[in-house]
XYZ file of C-alpha atoms in Angstrom:
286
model
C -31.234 8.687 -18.071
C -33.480 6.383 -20.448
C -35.318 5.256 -17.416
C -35.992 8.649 -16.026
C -36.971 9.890 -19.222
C -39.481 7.064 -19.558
C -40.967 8.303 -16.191
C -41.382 11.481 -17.460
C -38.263 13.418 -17.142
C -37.311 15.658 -19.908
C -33.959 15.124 -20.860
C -32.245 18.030 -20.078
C -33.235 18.775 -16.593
C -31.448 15.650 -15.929
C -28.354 16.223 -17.982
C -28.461 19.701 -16.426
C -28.962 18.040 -12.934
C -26.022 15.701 -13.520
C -23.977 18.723 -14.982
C -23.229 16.742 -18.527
C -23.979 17.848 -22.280
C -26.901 16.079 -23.891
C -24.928 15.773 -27.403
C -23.216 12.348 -25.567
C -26.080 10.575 -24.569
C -28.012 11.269 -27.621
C -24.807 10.019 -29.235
C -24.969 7.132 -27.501
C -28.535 5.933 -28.241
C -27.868 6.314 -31.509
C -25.013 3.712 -31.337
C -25.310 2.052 -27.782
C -22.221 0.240 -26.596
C -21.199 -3.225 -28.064
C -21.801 -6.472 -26.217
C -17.902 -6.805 -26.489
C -17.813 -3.352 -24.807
C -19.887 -3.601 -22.122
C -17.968 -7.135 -21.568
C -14.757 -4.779 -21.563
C -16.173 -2.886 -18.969
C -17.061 -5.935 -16.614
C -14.141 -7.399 -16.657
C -12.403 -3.745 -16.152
C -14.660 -3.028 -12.817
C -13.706 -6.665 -11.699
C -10.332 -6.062 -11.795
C -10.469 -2.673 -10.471
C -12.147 -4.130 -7.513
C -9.818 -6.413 -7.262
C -6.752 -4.286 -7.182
C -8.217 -2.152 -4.755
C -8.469 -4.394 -2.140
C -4.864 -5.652 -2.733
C -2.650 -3.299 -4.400
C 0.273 -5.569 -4.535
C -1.474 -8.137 -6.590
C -0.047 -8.560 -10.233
C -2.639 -9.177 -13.335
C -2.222 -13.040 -12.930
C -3.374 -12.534 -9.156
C -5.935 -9.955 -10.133
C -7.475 -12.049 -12.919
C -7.639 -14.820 -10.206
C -9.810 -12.761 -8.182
C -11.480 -11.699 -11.247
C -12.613 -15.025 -12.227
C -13.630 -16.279 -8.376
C -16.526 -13.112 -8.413
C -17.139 -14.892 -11.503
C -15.921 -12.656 -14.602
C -14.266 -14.610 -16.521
C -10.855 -14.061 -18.444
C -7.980 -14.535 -19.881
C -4.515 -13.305 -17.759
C -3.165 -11.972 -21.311
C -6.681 -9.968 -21.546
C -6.350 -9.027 -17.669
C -2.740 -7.676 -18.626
C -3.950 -5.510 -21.670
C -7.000 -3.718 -19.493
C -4.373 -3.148 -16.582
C -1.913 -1.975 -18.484
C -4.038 0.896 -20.539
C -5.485 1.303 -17.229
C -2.154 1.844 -15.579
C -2.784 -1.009 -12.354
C 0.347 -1.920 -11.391
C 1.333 -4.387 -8.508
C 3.042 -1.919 -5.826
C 5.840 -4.319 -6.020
C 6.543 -4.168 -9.418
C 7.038 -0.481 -9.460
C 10.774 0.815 -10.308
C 11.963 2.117 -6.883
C 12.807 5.405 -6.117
C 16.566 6.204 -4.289
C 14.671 5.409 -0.610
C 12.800 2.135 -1.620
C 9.455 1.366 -2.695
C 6.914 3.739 -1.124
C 4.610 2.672 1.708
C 1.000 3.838 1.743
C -0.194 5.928 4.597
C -1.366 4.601 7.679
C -4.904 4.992 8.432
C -4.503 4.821 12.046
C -2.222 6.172 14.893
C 0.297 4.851 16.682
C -1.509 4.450 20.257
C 1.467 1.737 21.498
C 4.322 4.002 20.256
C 6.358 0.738 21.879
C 4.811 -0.011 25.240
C 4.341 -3.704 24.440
C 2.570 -3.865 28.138
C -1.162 -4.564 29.163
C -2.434 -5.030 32.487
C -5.472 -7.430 31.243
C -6.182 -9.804 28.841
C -7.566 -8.005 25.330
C -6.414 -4.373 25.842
C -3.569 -5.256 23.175
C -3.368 -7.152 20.196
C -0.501 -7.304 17.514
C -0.762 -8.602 14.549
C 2.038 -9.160 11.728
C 2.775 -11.625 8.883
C 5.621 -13.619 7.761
C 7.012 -16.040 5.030
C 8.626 -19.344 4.530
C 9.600 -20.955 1.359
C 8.713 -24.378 0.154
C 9.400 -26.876 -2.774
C 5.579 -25.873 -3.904
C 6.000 -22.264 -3.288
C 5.603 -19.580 -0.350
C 3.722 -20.048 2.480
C 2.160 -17.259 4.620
C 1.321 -17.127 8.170
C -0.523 -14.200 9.895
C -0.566 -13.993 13.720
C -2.388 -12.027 16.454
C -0.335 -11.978 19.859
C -2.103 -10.658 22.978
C 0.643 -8.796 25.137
C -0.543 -9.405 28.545
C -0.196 -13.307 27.804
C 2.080 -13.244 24.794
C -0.442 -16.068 23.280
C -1.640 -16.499 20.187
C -5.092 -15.685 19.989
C -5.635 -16.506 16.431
C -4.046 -16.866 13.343
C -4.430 -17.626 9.577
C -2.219 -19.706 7.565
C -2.122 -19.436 3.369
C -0.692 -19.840 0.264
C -1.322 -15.946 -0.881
C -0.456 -12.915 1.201
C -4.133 -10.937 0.300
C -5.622 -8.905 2.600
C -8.032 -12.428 4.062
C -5.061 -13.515 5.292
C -5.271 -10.955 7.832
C -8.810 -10.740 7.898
C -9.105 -14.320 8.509
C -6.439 -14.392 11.618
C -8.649 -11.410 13.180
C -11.783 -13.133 13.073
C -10.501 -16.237 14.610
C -9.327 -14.248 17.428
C -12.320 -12.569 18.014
C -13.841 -16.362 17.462
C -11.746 -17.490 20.643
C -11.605 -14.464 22.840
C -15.306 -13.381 22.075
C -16.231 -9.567 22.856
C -13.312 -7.620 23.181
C -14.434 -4.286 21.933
C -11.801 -1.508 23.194
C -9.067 -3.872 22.601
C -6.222 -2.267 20.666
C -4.864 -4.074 17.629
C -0.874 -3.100 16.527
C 0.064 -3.523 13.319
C 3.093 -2.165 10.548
C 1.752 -0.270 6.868
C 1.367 -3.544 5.297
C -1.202 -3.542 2.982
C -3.359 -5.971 4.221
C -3.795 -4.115 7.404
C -4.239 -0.658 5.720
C -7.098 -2.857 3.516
C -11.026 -1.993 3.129
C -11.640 -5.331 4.706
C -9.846 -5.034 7.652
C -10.313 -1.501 8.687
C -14.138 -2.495 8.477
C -13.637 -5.892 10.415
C -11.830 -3.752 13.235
C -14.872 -1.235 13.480
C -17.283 -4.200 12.942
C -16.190 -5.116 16.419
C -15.379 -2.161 17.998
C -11.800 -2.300 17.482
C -8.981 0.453 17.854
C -6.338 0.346 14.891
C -2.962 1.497 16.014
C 0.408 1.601 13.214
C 3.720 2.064 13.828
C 6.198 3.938 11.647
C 7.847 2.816 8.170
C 11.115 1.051 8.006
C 10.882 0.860 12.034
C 10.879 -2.659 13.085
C 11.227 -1.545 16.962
C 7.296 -0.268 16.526
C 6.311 -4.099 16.721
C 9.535 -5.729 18.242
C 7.141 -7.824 20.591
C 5.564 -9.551 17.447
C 9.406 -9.800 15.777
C 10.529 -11.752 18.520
C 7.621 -14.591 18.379
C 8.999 -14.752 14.449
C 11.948 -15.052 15.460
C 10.926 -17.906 17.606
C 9.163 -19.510 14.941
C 12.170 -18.991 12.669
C 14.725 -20.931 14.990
C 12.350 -23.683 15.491
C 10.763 -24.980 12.958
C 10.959 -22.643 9.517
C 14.960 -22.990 9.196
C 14.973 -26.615 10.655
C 15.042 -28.778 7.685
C 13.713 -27.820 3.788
C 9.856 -28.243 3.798
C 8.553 -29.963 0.406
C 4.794 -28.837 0.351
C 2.650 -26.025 2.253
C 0.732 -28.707 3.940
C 3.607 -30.308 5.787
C 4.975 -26.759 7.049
C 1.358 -25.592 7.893
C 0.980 -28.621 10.233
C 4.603 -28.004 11.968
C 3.313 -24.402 12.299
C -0.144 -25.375 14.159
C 1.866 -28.133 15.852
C 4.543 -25.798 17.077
C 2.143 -23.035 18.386
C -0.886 -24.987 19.858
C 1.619 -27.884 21.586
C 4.986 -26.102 22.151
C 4.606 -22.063 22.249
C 1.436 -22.494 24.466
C 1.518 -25.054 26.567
C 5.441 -25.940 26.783
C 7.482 -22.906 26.464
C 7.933 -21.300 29.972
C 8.636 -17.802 29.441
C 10.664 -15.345 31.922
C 8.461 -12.448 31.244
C 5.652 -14.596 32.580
C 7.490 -16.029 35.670
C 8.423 -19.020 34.155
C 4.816 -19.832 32.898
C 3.686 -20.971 29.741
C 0.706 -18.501 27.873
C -1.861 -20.930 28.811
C -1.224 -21.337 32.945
C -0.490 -17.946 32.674
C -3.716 -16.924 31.497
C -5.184 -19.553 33.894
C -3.816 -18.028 37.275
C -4.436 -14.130 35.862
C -8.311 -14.858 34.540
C -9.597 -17.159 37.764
C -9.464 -14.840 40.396
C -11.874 -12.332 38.167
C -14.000 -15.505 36.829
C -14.604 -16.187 40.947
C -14.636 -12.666 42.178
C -18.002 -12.121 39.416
């Protein structure tokens, strides 16, 4: 308002414009906000931003992110503008009788459990899990394509945020290059129902697709590769630090799931010959 008024704009055509009483703003520049306040307010926005994007962060996590775009502050100050704010992790909710509640989808269910593609990038699924170590949790993010059952790309970290997902995408994308159409199959979890990833799905002309909540069936095809992962090499032995499991993780996907695990849905092929014999006959018929 002070900067159209010094173009030349009375004062209440704006106000009247903006539908707000003058008394406020005169108010104000009679006694404009404190340094500490408009500090307050910074580090308010920061967080807000930050618990946006990832609802199930606590304050520690959102101060984190708070102090990476580079407002600083304390987590005790981080848990005294969240809590007058009322921005609670959507874990640390009480729980009603039926469990905590998830957010809505913000796509369809296009698979509505055909896991079955005739071609290469028509289906993606995507889905995170967790494994504990000495240091702490560990999270892994994968993106299976059904025709192949490979993974096309994955993220590994030691936060479950919605880059975790993001990050696995664009790695996919990174390998399997333009795949606009394809359909990407996911659960509620936040990270896939997150700014970021809705926009890196239209970025690249993407089609979101969720199952249902509480229905593990509505991504069985994805369970099963956990599972898989589970048997053999999560629950194998006690894993002391993040870097040593993230290693057998890259290790176990890129040598053994790929390239040395026959699998009877593939007549007895691995993902990688099978992807071989189905994508040379097209490369040599263009």
């Amino acid at each position: 308002m002070n900067e159209l008024a010094a173009d030349g704009i009375p004062v209440a055509v704006t106000c009247r414009v903006l539908n707000i009483a003058r008394q406020p703003y005169y108010r104000w520049r009679a006694r404009p906000g404190t340094a500490t306040e408009f500090e307050r307010a910074q580090r308010a926005n920061a967080l807000f931003d930050a618990h946006r994007d990832d609802p199930e962060f606590g304050y520690r996590f959102l101060a984190d992110e708070a102090r990476d775009a580079g407002v600083s502050m304390a987590d005790r100050t981080a848990w005294r503008i969240c809590s007058s704010m009322g921005w609670w992790s959507a874990f640390g909710k009480k729980r009603g009788r039926n469990g905590k509640k998830t957010g809505p989808p913000v796509h369809d269910d296009l698979v509505r459990r055909d896991f079955t593609a005739t071609a290469p990038n028509l289906l993606w699924l995507a889905d995170i899990t967790e494994h504990r170590t000495t240091e702490g949790k560990l999270y892994l993010c994968a993106v299976k394509d059904v025709s192949s059952n490979r993974i096309v790309g994955y993220s590994i970290d030691s936060r479950m945020k919605s880059r975790l997902a993001v990050t696995a995408l664009t790695n996919a994308l990174a390998r399997r290059g333009d795949v606009a159409g394809c359909v990407v199959h996911t659960d509620r979890g936040s990270q896939f129902r997150s700014r970021k990833f809705v926009r890196a799905l239209a970025r690249h002309g993407l089609t979101g697709s969720m199952g249902r909540v509480g229905a593990a069936g509505d991504n069985a095809a994805m369970e099963s590769f956990f599972a898989l992962l589970q048997n053999n090499v999560l629950d194998r032995r006690t894993w002391n630090t993040r870097e040593e499991l993230r290693i057998a993780i890259v290790t176990w996907i890129e040598r053994t799931y790929h390239r040395r695990r026959r699998q009877a849905a593939l007549g007895r092929l691995t993902p990688i010959e099978y992807e071989a014999i189905m994508t040379t006959p097209a490369s040599q018929a263009a």
